[in-house]
């Protein structure tokens, strides 16, 4: 069972990777800063590196949310298996719908539901859940959105150009922000690796502690870190194009200055939370930043209908995963037959969702419309080569 749970945990890490690729790369893909396939390859490499930089979040997962034995409560691999099943099924469902929900909260919800049913309410450290999960979930996207709003307003104000004599607005030269997005999106991908890969490290460490192969209170071993880093990198490289479509164009029309501001805000929030050991939802932070940047640019429309759908997904993530985790724990508790039924149901549901997704296939070719941004890049290169007069189309330069 411990080996089975470790395999399932790595598969969750894989789903986490493709579920959260959009957090770093949706906006630079939408603005044409990076080609889609190049973007996911870059994100995968940086997720791999980032996973080795910190283990504070892993310690929060392995020894903070579920009591691991210091007070007599012993979580079992079966309970962890049930929690992972809840998290994976919710991840797959929200991916199918193109909703950037929180893989982190799905994981915590599944674990909490399974632990409450399999052990009891006393097995969950609700103080840690409130301090390091719930409160960051409430405040992080709001703070990141506010910072992105301010950064966007500053970016447009500082780069605004007017004729000194007439005061007329001149062509705005903001193409440099597109180049800057390469660095800011890379920083988000690196930060994502430092935060999200650690959650699976914490789960595997919890399994090893529960099975008696690792002492309570210890951190993840090197092989655990390496395996989780590789799993999330492979998942990231696979794309997750449905959620990239939502983040890149479903919330608001993204321009380079906005994308630059949103990515900077997202990276700052994630890196700070990783340092403090907060198991932050990188998806919520990235979504909040994109919305804030959209509000910060005059004339931009935020699609509040999509925002409402995403917020609803956030609201139901933890309880929905908890329900699935609890039901799975009930099945597993009946013995090997119940475990086999849970495995068959999980595999069947995942396969069914994947087959259904092929009816409306989304790939790098149709995830986000980048024709306008691509035209702008080609126009600038042509202008440089021919030394033609400056362009007067503000939209192209933005």
mmCIF file of C-alpha atoms in Angstrom:
data_model
loop_
_atom_site.group_PDB
_atom_site.id
_atom_site.type_symbol
_atom_site.label_atom_id
_atom_site.label_comp_id
_atom_site.label_asym_id
_atom_site.label_seq_id
_atom_site.Cartn_x
_atom_site.Cartn_y
_atom_site.Cartn_z
ATOM 1 C CA UNK A 1 0.000 0.000 0.000
ATOM 2 C CA UNK A 2 2.840 2.420 0.796
ATOM 3 C CA UNK A 3 4.359 1.803 -2.648
ATOM 4 C CA UNK A 4 0.959 2.283 -4.284
ATOM 5 C CA UNK A 5 0.459 5.574 -2.462
ATOM 6 C CA UNK A 6 3.884 6.840 -3.533
ATOM 7 C CA UNK A 7 3.041 6.092 -7.177
ATOM 8 C CA UNK A 8 -0.332 7.816 -6.783
ATOM 9 C CA UNK A 9 1.353 10.815 -5.130
ATOM 10 C CA UNK A 10 3.722 11.190 -8.070
ATOM 11 C CA UNK A 11 0.762 11.020 -10.451
ATOM 12 C CA UNK A 12 -0.878 13.803 -8.444
ATOM 13 C CA UNK A 13 2.363 15.751 -8.816
ATOM 14 C CA UNK A 14 2.117 15.209 -12.569
ATOM 15 C CA UNK A 15 -1.468 16.560 -12.624
ATOM 16 C CA UNK A 16 -0.338 19.485 -10.500
ATOM 17 C CA UNK A 17 2.259 20.286 -13.150
ATOM 18 C CA UNK A 18 -0.078 20.481 -16.146
ATOM 19 C CA UNK A 19 -2.826 22.042 -14.034
ATOM 20 C CA UNK A 20 -0.585 24.940 -13.021
ATOM 21 C CA UNK A 21 1.486 25.565 -16.165
ATOM 22 C CA UNK A 22 -0.842 28.478 -16.887
ATOM 23 C CA UNK A 23 0.223 30.271 -13.720
ATOM 24 C CA UNK A 24 3.590 31.135 -15.235
ATOM 25 C CA UNK A 25 3.123 30.907 -18.973
ATOM 26 C CA UNK A 26 -0.439 31.889 -19.923
ATOM 27 C CA UNK A 27 0.233 35.631 -20.121
ATOM 28 C CA UNK A 28 3.557 35.502 -22.042
ATOM 29 C CA UNK A 29 1.952 33.067 -24.504
ATOM 30 C CA UNK A 30 -1.046 35.392 -24.894
ATOM 31 C CA UNK A 31 1.145 38.426 -25.603
ATOM 32 C CA UNK A 32 3.459 36.542 -27.954
ATOM 33 C CA UNK A 33 6.490 36.964 -25.696
ATOM 34 C CA UNK A 34 7.260 33.236 -25.841
ATOM 35 C CA UNK A 35 6.093 30.584 -28.279
ATOM 36 C CA UNK A 36 3.731 28.050 -26.633
ATOM 37 C CA UNK A 37 5.959 24.974 -26.817
ATOM 38 C CA UNK A 38 9.033 26.942 -25.775
ATOM 39 C CA UNK A 39 7.066 28.362 -22.840
ATOM 40 C CA UNK A 40 6.061 24.995 -21.395
ATOM 41 C CA UNK A 41 9.581 23.595 -21.881
ATOM 42 C CA UNK A 42 11.065 26.565 -20.037
ATOM 43 C CA UNK A 43 8.487 26.250 -17.256
ATOM 44 C CA UNK A 44 9.219 22.539 -16.890
ATOM 45 C CA UNK A 45 12.963 23.109 -16.541
ATOM 46 C CA UNK A 46 12.500 25.859 -13.957
ATOM 47 C CA UNK A 47 9.953 23.828 -11.987
ATOM 48 C CA UNK A 48 12.550 21.074 -11.834
ATOM 49 C CA UNK A 49 15.196 23.441 -10.473
ATOM 50 C CA UNK A 50 12.823 25.194 -8.085
ATOM 51 C CA UNK A 51 11.826 21.949 -6.408
ATOM 52 C CA UNK A 52 15.339 21.629 -4.952
ATOM 53 C CA UNK A 53 15.468 25.108 -3.415
ATOM 54 C CA UNK A 54 13.302 24.701 -0.309
ATOM 55 C CA UNK A 55 11.487 22.127 1.846
ATOM 56 C CA UNK A 56 9.579 24.369 4.274
ATOM 57 C CA UNK A 57 6.206 23.737 2.626
ATOM 58 C CA UNK A 58 6.890 19.985 2.565
ATOM 59 C CA UNK A 59 7.368 20.077 6.332
ATOM 60 C CA UNK A 60 4.050 21.904 6.721
ATOM 61 C CA UNK A 61 2.272 19.150 4.778
ATOM 62 C CA UNK A 62 4.043 16.208 6.376
ATOM 63 C CA UNK A 63 3.956 17.382 9.965
ATOM 64 C CA UNK A 64 1.500 20.239 10.257
ATOM 65 C CA UNK A 65 -1.934 19.594 8.796
ATOM 66 C CA UNK A 66 -2.335 15.925 9.774
ATOM 67 C CA UNK A 67 -0.963 14.908 13.165
ATOM 68 C CA UNK A 68 1.612 12.236 12.441
ATOM 69 C CA UNK A 69 1.981 10.396 15.712
ATOM 70 C CA UNK A 70 3.447 12.684 18.361
ATOM 71 C CA UNK A 71 0.136 12.670 20.279
ATOM 72 C CA UNK A 72 -0.855 9.106 19.581
ATOM 73 C CA UNK A 73 -2.668 9.693 16.279
ATOM 74 C CA UNK A 74 -1.240 7.535 13.493
ATOM 75 C CA UNK A 75 -2.287 8.205 9.916
ATOM 76 C CA UNK A 76 -2.050 5.192 7.618
ATOM 77 C CA UNK A 77 -1.070 4.829 3.958
ATOM 78 C CA UNK A 78 -4.703 3.860 3.270
ATOM 79 C CA UNK A 79 -5.906 7.252 4.517
ATOM 80 C CA UNK A 80 -3.315 9.064 2.416
ATOM 81 C CA UNK A 81 -4.377 6.986 -0.601
ATOM 82 C CA UNK A 82 -7.977 8.122 -0.113
ATOM 83 C CA UNK A 83 -6.931 11.758 0.219
ATOM 84 C CA UNK A 84 -4.882 11.619 -2.969
ATOM 85 C CA UNK A 85 -7.796 10.107 -4.856
ATOM 86 C CA UNK A 86 -9.970 13.074 -3.906
ATOM 87 C CA UNK A 87 -7.297 15.540 -4.999
ATOM 88 C CA UNK A 88 -6.575 13.852 -8.338
ATOM 89 C CA UNK A 89 -10.208 13.497 -9.380
ATOM 90 C CA UNK A 90 -10.910 17.158 -8.580
ATOM 91 C CA UNK A 91 -7.788 18.229 -10.495
ATOM 92 C CA UNK A 92 -8.905 16.264 -13.536
ATOM 93 C CA UNK A 93 -12.459 17.616 -13.374
ATOM 94 C CA UNK A 94 -11.362 21.264 -13.158
ATOM 95 C CA UNK A 95 -8.805 20.714 -15.933
ATOM 96 C CA UNK A 96 -11.594 19.331 -18.121
ATOM 97 C CA UNK A 97 -13.636 22.474 -17.449
ATOM 98 C CA UNK A 98 -10.635 24.756 -17.971
ATOM 99 C CA UNK A 99 -10.909 26.163 -14.443
ATOM 100 C CA UNK A 100 -7.672 27.268 -12.739
ATOM 101 C CA UNK A 101 -8.548 25.776 -9.350
ATOM 102 C CA UNK A 102 -6.104 25.072 -6.556
ATOM 103 C CA UNK A 103 -4.271 21.745 -6.644
ATOM 104 C CA UNK A 104 -3.043 22.539 -3.154
ATOM 105 C CA UNK A 105 -6.512 22.922 -1.686
ATOM 106 C CA UNK A 106 -7.669 19.805 -3.499
ATOM 107 C CA UNK A 107 -4.853 17.905 -1.826
ATOM 108 C CA UNK A 108 -5.549 19.315 1.615
ATOM 109 C CA UNK A 109 -9.294 18.788 1.243
ATOM 110 C CA UNK A 110 -8.836 15.163 0.225
ATOM 111 C CA UNK A 111 -6.494 14.487 3.136
ATOM 112 C CA UNK A 112 -8.750 16.192 5.678
ATOM 113 C CA UNK A 113 -11.863 14.332 4.501
ATOM 114 C CA UNK A 114 -10.078 10.980 4.505
ATOM 115 C CA UNK A 115 -8.493 11.577 7.915
ATOM 116 C CA UNK A 116 -11.771 12.649 9.547
ATOM 117 C CA UNK A 117 -13.569 9.524 8.299
ATOM 118 C CA UNK A 118 -10.703 7.089 8.755
ATOM 119 C CA UNK A 119 -9.328 8.314 12.090
ATOM 120 C CA UNK A 120 -11.437 11.091 13.556
ATOM 121 C CA UNK A 121 -11.755 14.848 13.691
ATOM 122 C CA UNK A 122 -8.956 15.053 16.268
ATOM 123 C CA UNK A 123 -6.418 13.855 13.650
ATOM 124 C CA UNK A 124 -6.558 17.200 11.829
ATOM 125 C CA UNK A 125 -4.595 20.168 13.133
ATOM 126 C CA UNK A 126 -7.173 22.841 12.349
ATOM 127 C CA UNK A 127 -5.001 25.628 13.737
ATOM 128 C CA UNK A 128 -2.407 24.923 11.050
ATOM 129 C CA UNK A 129 -5.125 24.565 8.413
ATOM 130 C CA UNK A 130 -6.506 27.993 9.306
ATOM 131 C CA UNK A 131 -3.130 29.727 9.628
ATOM 132 C CA UNK A 132 -1.273 28.240 6.667
ATOM 133 C CA UNK A 133 -4.047 27.247 4.255
ATOM 134 C CA UNK A 134 -7.333 29.124 4.741
ATOM 135 C CA UNK A 135 -6.015 32.594 5.566
ATOM 136 C CA UNK A 136 -3.445 32.618 2.716
ATOM 137 C CA UNK A 137 -6.224 31.459 0.373
ATOM 138 C CA UNK A 138 -8.321 34.470 1.342
ATOM 139 C CA UNK A 139 -5.662 37.166 1.428
ATOM 140 C CA UNK A 140 -3.009 36.066 -1.102
ATOM 141 C CA UNK A 141 -5.027 36.598 -4.330
ATOM 142 C CA UNK A 142 -6.365 39.917 -3.029
ATOM 143 C CA UNK A 143 -2.898 41.167 -2.112
ATOM 144 C CA UNK A 144 -1.354 39.899 -5.361
ATOM 145 C CA UNK A 145 -4.176 41.502 -7.344
ATOM 146 C CA UNK A 146 -3.685 44.818 -5.563
ATOM 147 C CA UNK A 147 0.046 44.775 -6.209
ATOM 148 C CA UNK A 148 -0.524 43.880 -9.875
ATOM 149 C CA UNK A 149 -3.021 46.749 -10.182
ATOM 150 C CA UNK A 150 -0.501 49.261 -8.802
ATOM 151 C CA UNK A 151 2.340 47.881 -10.943
ATOM 152 C CA UNK A 152 0.208 48.074 -14.080
ATOM 153 C CA UNK A 153 -0.823 51.666 -13.416
ATOM 154 C CA UNK A 154 2.811 52.588 -12.774
ATOM 155 C CA UNK A 155 3.996 50.779 -15.902
ATOM 156 C CA UNK A 156 1.588 52.693 -18.126
ATOM 157 C CA UNK A 157 2.156 56.013 -16.365
ATOM 158 C CA UNK A 158 5.960 55.821 -16.527
ATOM 159 C CA UNK A 159 6.019 54.849 -20.204
ATOM 160 C CA UNK A 160 3.368 57.299 -21.396
ATOM 161 C CA UNK A 161 4.689 59.668 -24.110
ATOM 162 C CA UNK A 162 3.269 63.071 -25.102
ATOM 163 C CA UNK A 163 4.395 65.770 -27.506
ATOM 164 C CA UNK A 164 6.152 68.448 -25.394
ATOM 165 C CA UNK A 165 4.702 71.268 -27.492
ATOM 166 C CA UNK A 166 1.131 70.223 -28.206
ATOM 167 C CA UNK A 167 0.600 67.739 -25.404
ATOM 168 C CA UNK A 168 -0.800 65.240 -27.907
ATOM 169 C CA UNK A 169 -0.360 61.587 -27.088
ATOM 170 C CA UNK A 170 2.455 59.972 -29.050
ATOM 171 C CA UNK A 171 2.994 56.388 -30.033
ATOM 172 C CA UNK A 172 3.501 54.367 -26.873
ATOM 173 C CA UNK A 173 6.657 52.235 -26.900
ATOM 174 C CA UNK A 174 5.907 49.352 -24.572
ATOM 175 C CA UNK A 175 7.269 46.457 -26.586
ATOM 176 C CA UNK A 176 10.101 46.099 -24.068
ATOM 177 C CA UNK A 177 7.663 44.670 -21.565
ATOM 178 C CA UNK A 178 7.264 41.676 -23.848
ATOM 179 C CA UNK A 179 10.967 40.924 -23.462
ATOM 180 C CA UNK A 180 10.684 41.496 -19.717
ATOM 181 C CA UNK A 181 7.941 38.889 -19.573
ATOM 182 C CA UNK A 182 10.444 36.197 -20.459
ATOM 183 C CA UNK A 183 12.257 36.865 -17.189
ATOM 184 C CA UNK A 184 9.204 37.444 -14.978
ATOM 185 C CA UNK A 185 7.386 34.340 -16.223
ATOM 186 C CA UNK A 186 10.574 32.337 -15.653
ATOM 187 C CA UNK A 187 10.666 33.608 -12.089
ATOM 188 C CA UNK A 188 7.047 32.505 -11.568
ATOM 189 C CA UNK A 189 7.877 29.024 -12.881
ATOM 190 C CA UNK A 190 10.870 28.798 -10.562
ATOM 191 C CA UNK A 191 8.741 29.975 -7.627
ATOM 192 C CA UNK A 192 6.058 27.441 -8.512
ATOM 193 C CA UNK A 193 8.616 24.659 -8.252
ATOM 194 C CA UNK A 194 9.684 25.842 -4.805
ATOM 195 C CA UNK A 195 6.086 25.741 -3.540
ATOM 196 C CA UNK A 196 3.962 23.157 -5.317
ATOM 197 C CA UNK A 197 6.425 20.312 -5.811
ATOM 198 C CA UNK A 198 6.992 20.351 -2.067
ATOM 199 C CA UNK A 199 3.389 19.391 -1.360
ATOM 200 C CA UNK A 200 3.911 15.993 -2.933
ATOM 201 C CA UNK A 201 7.239 15.694 -1.117
ATOM 202 C CA UNK A 202 5.315 16.235 2.104
ATOM 203 C CA UNK A 203 2.758 13.571 1.193
ATOM 204 C CA UNK A 204 5.394 10.946 0.386
ATOM 205 C CA UNK A 205 7.260 11.842 3.576
ATOM 206 C CA UNK A 206 3.986 11.410 5.474
ATOM 207 C CA UNK A 207 3.581 7.950 3.890
ATOM 208 C CA UNK A 208 7.110 6.954 4.882
ATOM 209 C CA UNK A 209 6.495 8.167 8.436
ATOM 210 C CA UNK A 210 3.133 6.360 8.585
ATOM 211 C CA UNK A 211 4.712 3.109 7.366
ATOM 212 C CA UNK A 212 7.515 3.356 9.923
ATOM 213 C CA UNK A 213 10.391 3.750 7.456
ATOM 214 C CA UNK A 214 11.166 7.348 8.448
ATOM 215 C CA UNK A 215 11.160 9.018 11.894
ATOM 216 C CA UNK A 216 8.366 11.459 12.760
ATOM 217 C CA UNK A 217 9.303 15.113 12.384
ATOM 218 C CA UNK A 218 11.954 14.534 9.709
ATOM 219 C CA UNK A 219 11.986 16.243 6.316
ATOM 220 C CA UNK A 220 11.902 14.714 2.830
ATOM 221 C CA UNK A 221 14.791 12.561 1.705
ATOM 222 C CA UNK A 222 16.768 13.411 -1.425
ATOM 223 C CA UNK A 223 15.217 10.683 -3.591
ATOM 224 C CA UNK A 224 11.774 12.018 -2.687
ATOM 225 C CA UNK A 225 12.785 15.552 -3.687
ATOM 226 C CA UNK A 226 14.246 14.329 -6.998
ATOM 227 C CA UNK A 227 11.240 12.165 -7.878
ATOM 228 C CA UNK A 228 8.754 14.940 -7.149
ATOM 229 C CA UNK A 229 10.800 17.488 -9.077
ATOM 230 C CA UNK A 230 10.856 15.224 -12.122
ATOM 231 C CA UNK A 231 7.126 14.402 -11.925
ATOM 232 C CA UNK A 232 5.996 18.021 -11.754
ATOM 233 C CA UNK A 233 8.414 18.979 -14.553
ATOM 234 C CA UNK A 234 7.001 16.294 -16.872
ATOM 235 C CA UNK A 235 3.463 17.376 -16.013
ATOM 236 C CA UNK A 236 4.320 21.003 -16.712
ATOM 237 C CA UNK A 237 5.800 20.136 -20.095
ATOM 238 C CA UNK A 238 2.580 18.344 -21.101
ATOM 239 C CA UNK A 239 0.899 21.746 -21.235
ATOM 240 C CA UNK A 240 -2.497 21.944 -19.581
ATOM 241 C CA UNK A 241 -3.699 24.023 -22.525
ATOM 242 C CA UNK A 242 -7.327 24.259 -21.388
ATOM 243 C CA UNK A 243 -6.360 26.266 -18.329
ATOM 244 C CA UNK A 244 -3.804 28.282 -20.294
ATOM 245 C CA UNK A 245 -6.701 29.364 -22.526
ATOM 246 C CA UNK A 246 -8.674 30.591 -19.504
ATOM 247 C CA UNK A 247 -5.765 32.413 -17.892
ATOM 248 C CA UNK A 248 -4.407 33.847 -21.142
ATOM 249 C CA UNK A 249 -7.597 35.247 -22.610
ATOM 250 C CA UNK A 250 -10.603 34.154 -20.573
ATOM 251 C CA UNK A 251 -10.212 36.666 -17.734
ATOM 252 C CA UNK A 252 -9.120 39.776 -19.610
ATOM 253 C CA UNK A 253 -7.232 40.856 -22.723
ATOM 254 C CA UNK A 254 -3.593 40.802 -21.700
ATOM 255 C CA UNK A 255 -0.995 43.255 -23.014
ATOM 256 C CA UNK A 256 2.760 42.974 -22.324
ATOM 257 C CA UNK A 257 2.806 45.636 -19.593
ATOM 258 C CA UNK A 258 -0.058 43.890 -17.840
ATOM 259 C CA UNK A 259 1.566 40.487 -18.158
ATOM 260 C CA UNK A 260 4.840 41.817 -16.816
ATOM 261 C CA UNK A 261 3.095 43.348 -13.794
ATOM 262 C CA UNK A 262 0.986 40.250 -13.099
ATOM 263 C CA UNK A 263 3.947 37.872 -13.274
ATOM 264 C CA UNK A 264 6.099 40.062 -11.019
ATOM 265 C CA UNK A 265 3.343 40.178 -8.390
ATOM 266 C CA UNK A 266 2.749 36.428 -8.619
ATOM 267 C CA UNK A 267 6.414 35.535 -8.230
ATOM 268 C CA UNK A 268 6.863 37.822 -5.232
ATOM 269 C CA UNK A 269 3.867 36.336 -3.415
ATOM 270 C CA UNK A 270 4.835 32.713 -4.094
ATOM 271 C CA UNK A 271 8.488 33.131 -3.097
ATOM 272 C CA UNK A 272 7.522 34.886 0.136
ATOM 273 C CA UNK A 273 5.039 32.148 1.029
ATOM 274 C CA UNK A 274 7.562 29.393 0.296
ATOM 275 C CA UNK A 275 10.069 31.050 2.630
ATOM 276 C CA UNK A 276 7.449 31.260 5.408
ATOM 277 C CA UNK A 277 6.201 27.705 4.890
ATOM 278 C CA UNK A 278 2.734 28.737 3.692
ATOM 279 C CA UNK A 279 1.153 26.113 1.409
ATOM 280 C CA UNK A 280 -0.094 28.814 -0.937
ATOM 281 C CA UNK A 281 -2.301 28.233 -3.966
ATOM 282 C CA UNK A 282 -0.196 29.500 -6.847
ATOM 283 C CA UNK A 283 -3.293 29.326 -9.055
ATOM 284 C CA UNK A 284 -5.224 31.734 -6.865
ATOM 285 C CA UNK A 285 -2.295 34.138 -6.711
ATOM 286 C CA UNK A 286 -1.786 34.071 -10.492
ATOM 287 C CA UNK A 287 -5.502 34.548 -11.165
ATOM 288 C CA UNK A 288 -5.681 37.456 -8.727
ATOM 289 C CA UNK A 289 -2.679 39.069 -10.386
ATOM 290 C CA UNK A 290 -4.178 38.771 -13.883
ATOM 291 C CA UNK A 291 -7.454 40.320 -12.695
ATOM 292 C CA UNK A 292 -5.590 43.125 -10.898
ATOM 293 C CA UNK A 293 -3.524 43.901 -13.981
ATOM 294 C CA UNK A 294 -6.682 43.999 -16.078
ATOM 295 C CA UNK A 295 -8.248 46.528 -13.728
ATOM 296 C CA UNK A 296 -5.054 48.578 -13.825
ATOM 297 C CA UNK A 297 -5.135 49.186 -17.576
ATOM 298 C CA UNK A 298 -7.640 51.754 -18.796
ATOM 299 C CA UNK A 299 -10.091 50.483 -21.366
ATOM 300 C CA UNK A 300 -9.632 46.818 -20.436
ATOM 301 C CA UNK A 301 -12.686 44.705 -19.688
ATOM 302 C CA UNK A 302 -12.467 42.067 -16.984
ATOM 303 C CA UNK A 303 -14.773 39.153 -17.777
ATOM 304 C CA UNK A 304 -16.521 38.945 -14.430
ATOM 305 C CA UNK A 305 -18.622 35.971 -15.511
ATOM 306 C CA UNK A 306 -15.481 33.865 -15.847
ATOM 307 C CA UNK A 307 -14.136 35.310 -12.600
ATOM 308 C CA UNK A 308 -17.328 34.147 -10.894
ATOM 309 C CA UNK A 309 -16.930 30.623 -12.282
ATOM 310 C CA UNK A 310 -13.333 30.460 -11.083
ATOM 311 C CA UNK A 311 -14.280 31.789 -7.636
ATOM 312 C CA UNK A 312 -17.002 29.152 -7.389
ATOM 313 C CA UNK A 313 -14.434 26.506 -8.223
ATOM 314 C CA UNK A 314 -12.174 27.853 -5.478
ATOM 315 C CA UNK A 315 -15.045 27.753 -2.994
ATOM 316 C CA UNK A 316 -15.894 24.128 -3.727
ATOM 317 C CA UNK A 317 -12.355 22.780 -4.150
ATOM 318 C CA UNK A 318 -11.575 21.917 -0.545
ATOM 319 C CA UNK A 319 -15.018 20.517 0.422
ATOM 320 C CA UNK A 320 -15.485 18.628 -2.890
ATOM 321 C CA UNK A 321 -12.086 16.937 -2.583
ATOM 322 C CA UNK A 322 -12.847 16.246 1.086
ATOM 323 C CA UNK A 323 -16.086 14.448 0.170
ATOM 324 C CA UNK A 324 -14.334 12.270 -2.429
ATOM 325 C CA UNK A 325 -11.509 11.574 0.023
ATOM 326 C CA UNK A 326 -14.004 10.632 2.734
ATOM 327 C CA UNK A 327 -15.967 8.286 0.449
ATOM 328 C CA UNK A 328 -12.747 6.663 -0.726
ATOM 329 C CA UNK A 329 -11.660 6.210 2.892
ATOM 330 C CA UNK A 330 -14.944 4.425 3.613
ATOM 331 C CA UNK A 331 -14.327 2.071 0.697
ATOM 332 C CA UNK A 332 -10.697 1.424 1.615
ATOM 333 C CA UNK A 333 -11.740 0.794 5.206
ATOM 334 C CA UNK A 334 -13.726 -2.277 4.144
ATOM 335 C CA UNK A 335 -10.551 -4.093 3.110
ATOM 336 C CA UNK A 336 -8.768 -5.184 -0.079
ATOM 337 C CA UNK A 337 -12.004 -5.461 -2.071
ATOM 338 C CA UNK A 338 -12.955 -1.895 -1.210
ATOM 339 C CA UNK A 339 -9.472 -0.706 -2.140
ATOM 340 C CA UNK A 340 -9.699 -2.488 -5.487
ATOM 341 C CA UNK A 341 -13.093 -0.870 -6.154
ATOM 342 C CA UNK A 342 -11.673 2.573 -5.305
ATOM 343 C CA UNK A 343 -8.720 2.042 -7.651
ATOM 344 C CA UNK A 344 -10.962 0.827 -10.484
ATOM 345 C CA UNK A 345 -13.362 3.726 -10.016
ATOM 346 C CA UNK A 346 -10.514 6.248 -9.960
ATOM 347 C CA UNK A 347 -8.844 4.906 -13.085
ATOM 348 C CA UNK A 348 -12.165 4.614 -14.918
ATOM 349 C CA UNK A 349 -13.147 8.186 -14.060
ATOM 350 C CA UNK A 350 -9.794 9.606 -15.146
ATOM 351 C CA UNK A 351 -9.881 7.706 -18.442
ATOM 352 C CA UNK A 352 -13.476 8.781 -19.077
ATOM 353 C CA UNK A 353 -12.635 12.452 -18.528
ATOM 354 C CA UNK A 354 -9.605 12.208 -20.810
ATOM 355 C CA UNK A 355 -11.652 10.561 -23.578
ATOM 356 C CA UNK A 356 -14.363 13.208 -23.202
ATOM 357 C CA UNK A 357 -11.743 15.973 -23.466
ATOM 358 C CA UNK A 358 -10.750 14.744 -26.929
ATOM 359 C CA UNK A 359 -14.159 15.835 -28.272
ATOM 360 C CA UNK A 360 -13.036 19.450 -27.929
ATOM 361 C CA UNK A 361 -9.287 19.118 -28.155
ATOM 362 C CA UNK A 362 -7.214 22.075 -26.949
ATOM 363 C CA UNK A 363 -3.506 22.216 -27.802
ATOM 364 C CA UNK A 364 -0.711 24.725 -28.223
ATOM 365 C CA UNK A 365 -2.130 25.555 -31.652
ATOM 366 C CA UNK A 366 -5.523 26.791 -30.458
ATOM 367 C CA UNK A 367 -5.170 27.486 -26.734
ATOM 368 C CA UNK A 368 -4.675 31.257 -26.974
ATOM 369 C CA UNK A 369 -5.060 33.651 -29.894
ATOM 370 C CA UNK A 370 -1.691 35.389 -30.280
ATOM 371 C CA UNK A 371 -1.981 36.649 -33.861
ATOM 372 C CA UNK A 372 -2.065 40.335 -32.864
ATOM 373 C CA UNK A 373 0.991 40.059 -30.635
ATOM 374 C CA UNK A 374 2.829 38.041 -33.244
ATOM 375 C CA UNK A 375 2.024 40.704 -35.858
ATOM 376 C CA UNK A 376 3.448 43.344 -33.568
ATOM 377 C CA UNK A 377 6.710 41.469 -33.199
ATOM 378 C CA UNK A 378 7.059 40.979 -36.938
ATOM 379 C CA UNK A 379 6.172 44.615 -37.564
ATOM 380 C CA UNK A 380 8.863 45.836 -35.198
ATOM 381 C CA UNK A 381 11.506 43.642 -36.825
ATOM 382 C CA UNK A 382 10.521 44.833 -40.291
ATOM 383 C CA UNK A 383 10.558 48.453 -39.140
ATOM 384 C CA UNK A 384 14.053 48.056 -37.720
ATOM 385 C CA UNK A 385 15.357 46.532 -40.918
ATOM 386 C CA UNK A 386 13.868 49.144 -43.229
ATOM 387 C CA UNK A 387 14.282 52.148 -40.886
ATOM 388 C CA UNK A 388 10.735 53.177 -41.694
ATOM 389 C CA UNK A 389 8.995 56.037 -39.820
ATOM 390 C CA UNK A 390 7.668 55.281 -36.357
ATOM 391 C CA UNK A 391 4.376 53.464 -36.184
ATOM 392 C CA UNK A 392 1.318 55.433 -35.129
ATOM 393 C CA UNK A 393 -0.873 52.536 -34.105
ATOM 394 C CA UNK A 394 -0.956 52.591 -30.315
ATOM 395 C CA UNK A 395 -2.520 49.154 -30.085
ATOM 396 C CA UNK A 396 0.347 47.517 -31.956
ATOM 397 C CA UNK A 397 2.944 49.130 -29.700
ATOM 398 C CA UNK A 398 1.104 48.250 -26.498
#
